[in-house]
Amino acid sequence: MILAVVILNISLDCFGAFLKVRMLLFKYQKKRKIVLIFHISLTYNFLKTAIHSTLGFQNSYVFV
């Protein structure tokens, strides 16, 4: 049961992250530094979410 919740949380986070990346790439196609910084931030947030979900702290995901 807990594993299913963790997988669902990570899946939702992945989908949200994918949408944000698509929107950002569309908006800032010529500003590669901004996109790179965003990808680093996104990766950090995703790892943080995965760790929190694994430890049982659901819904502690914050997009910077």
PDB file of C-alpha atoms in Angstrom:
ATOM      1  CA  MET A   1       0.000   0.000   0.000  1.00  0.00           C
ATOM      2  CA  ILE A   2       2.747   2.461   0.986  1.00  0.00           C
ATOM      3  CA  LEU A   3       4.805   1.437  -2.055  1.00  0.00           C
ATOM      4  CA  ALA A   4       1.839   2.204  -4.328  1.00  0.00           C
ATOM      5  CA  VAL A   5       1.524   5.678  -2.789  1.00  0.00           C
ATOM      6  CA  VAL A   6       5.255   6.300  -3.269  1.00  0.00           C
ATOM      7  CA  ILE A   7       5.107   5.199  -6.918  1.00  0.00           C
ATOM      8  CA  LEU A   8       2.026   7.369  -7.493  1.00  0.00           C
ATOM      9  CA  ASN A   9       3.725  10.402  -5.904  1.00  0.00           C
ATOM     10  CA  ILE A  10       6.865   9.959  -7.998  1.00  0.00           C
ATOM     11  CA  SER A  11       4.780   9.434 -11.161  1.00  0.00           C
ATOM     12  CA  LEU A  12       2.796  12.614 -10.533  1.00  0.00           C
ATOM     13  CA  ASP A  13       6.002  14.533  -9.836  1.00  0.00           C
ATOM     14  CA  CYS A  14       7.548  13.216 -13.067  1.00  0.00           C
ATOM     15  CA  PHE A  15       4.494  14.273 -15.060  1.00  0.00           C
ATOM     16  CA  GLY A  16       4.458  17.736 -13.481  1.00  0.00           C
ATOM     17  CA  ALA A  17       8.182  18.105 -14.068  1.00  0.00           C
ATOM     18  CA  PHE A  18       7.771  17.036 -17.694  1.00  0.00           C
ATOM     19  CA  LEU A  19       5.061  19.662 -18.257  1.00  0.00           C
ATOM     20  CA  LYS A  20       7.158  22.378 -16.614  1.00  0.00           C
ATOM     21  CA  VAL A  21      10.197  21.485 -18.720  1.00  0.00           C
ATOM     22  CA  ARG A  22       8.111  21.559 -21.914  1.00  0.00           C
ATOM     23  CA  MET A  23       6.649  24.957 -21.022  1.00  0.00           C
ATOM     24  CA  LEU A  24      10.059  26.356 -20.115  1.00  0.00           C
ATOM     25  CA  LEU A  25      11.746  25.043 -23.259  1.00  0.00           C
ATOM     26  CA  PHE A  26       8.978  26.573 -25.348  1.00  0.00           C
ATOM     27  CA  LYS A  27       9.300  29.915 -23.561  1.00  0.00           C
ATOM     28  CA  TYR A  28      13.102  30.178 -23.373  1.00  0.00           C
ATOM     29  CA  GLN A  29      14.353  28.358 -26.466  1.00  0.00           C
ATOM     30  CA  LYS A  30      17.220  30.799 -27.023  1.00  0.00           C
ATOM     31  CA  LYS A  31      18.271  31.208 -23.393  1.00  0.00           C
ATOM     32  CA  ARG A  32      20.228  28.016 -22.816  1.00  0.00           C
ATOM     33  CA  LYS A  33      21.686  29.064 -19.449  1.00  0.00           C
ATOM     34  CA  ILE A  34      18.220  29.458 -17.957  1.00  0.00           C
ATOM     35  CA  VAL A  35      17.224  26.027 -19.253  1.00  0.00           C
ATOM     36  CA  LEU A  36      20.394  24.456 -17.822  1.00  0.00           C
ATOM     37  CA  ILE A  37      19.817  26.053 -14.409  1.00  0.00           C
ATOM     38  CA  PHE A  38      16.210  24.869 -14.513  1.00  0.00           C
ATOM     39  CA  HIS A  39      17.272  21.292 -15.309  1.00  0.00           C
ATOM     40  CA  ILE A  40      19.703  21.286 -12.365  1.00  0.00           C
ATOM     41  CA  SER A  41      16.978  22.620 -10.069  1.00  0.00           C
ATOM     42  CA  LEU A  42      14.507  20.057 -11.422  1.00  0.00           C
ATOM     43  CA  THR A  43      16.928  17.173 -10.881  1.00  0.00           C
ATOM     44  CA  TYR A  44      17.599  18.299  -7.295  1.00  0.00           C
ATOM     45  CA  ASN A  45      13.887  18.594  -6.562  1.00  0.00           C
ATOM     46  CA  PHE A  46      13.123  15.196  -8.067  1.00  0.00           C
ATOM     47  CA  LEU A  47      15.844  13.478  -6.017  1.00  0.00           C
ATOM     48  CA  LYS A  48      14.620  15.248  -2.890  1.00  0.00           C
ATOM     49  CA  THR A  49      11.075  14.058  -3.625  1.00  0.00           C
ATOM     50  CA  ALA A  50      12.165  10.475  -4.202  1.00  0.00           C
ATOM     51  CA  ILE A  51      14.050  10.464  -0.889  1.00  0.00           C
ATOM     52  CA  HIS A  52      11.167  12.037   1.034  1.00  0.00           C
ATOM     53  CA  SER A  53       8.652   9.631  -0.505  1.00  0.00           C
ATOM     54  CA  THR A  54      10.854   6.661   0.312  1.00  0.00           C
ATOM     55  CA  LEU A  55      11.139   7.812   3.918  1.00  0.00           C
ATOM     56  CA  GLY A  56       7.383   8.264   4.142  1.00  0.00           C
ATOM     57  CA  PHE A  57       7.125  12.059   4.051  1.00  0.00           C
ATOM     58  CA  GLN A  58       4.448  12.326   1.379  1.00  0.00           C
ATOM     59  CA  ASN A  59       3.432  15.657  -0.143  1.00  0.00           C
ATOM     60  CA  SER A  60       6.642  17.391   0.943  1.00  0.00           C
ATOM     61  CA  TYR A  61       7.511  18.259  -2.653  1.00  0.00           C
ATOM     62  CA  VAL A  62       8.171  21.919  -3.412  1.00  0.00           C
ATOM     63  CA  PHE A  63       9.052  23.250  -6.851  1.00  0.00           C
ATOM     64  CA  VAL A  64      11.595  26.065  -6.766  1.00  0.00           C
TER      65      VAL A  64
END
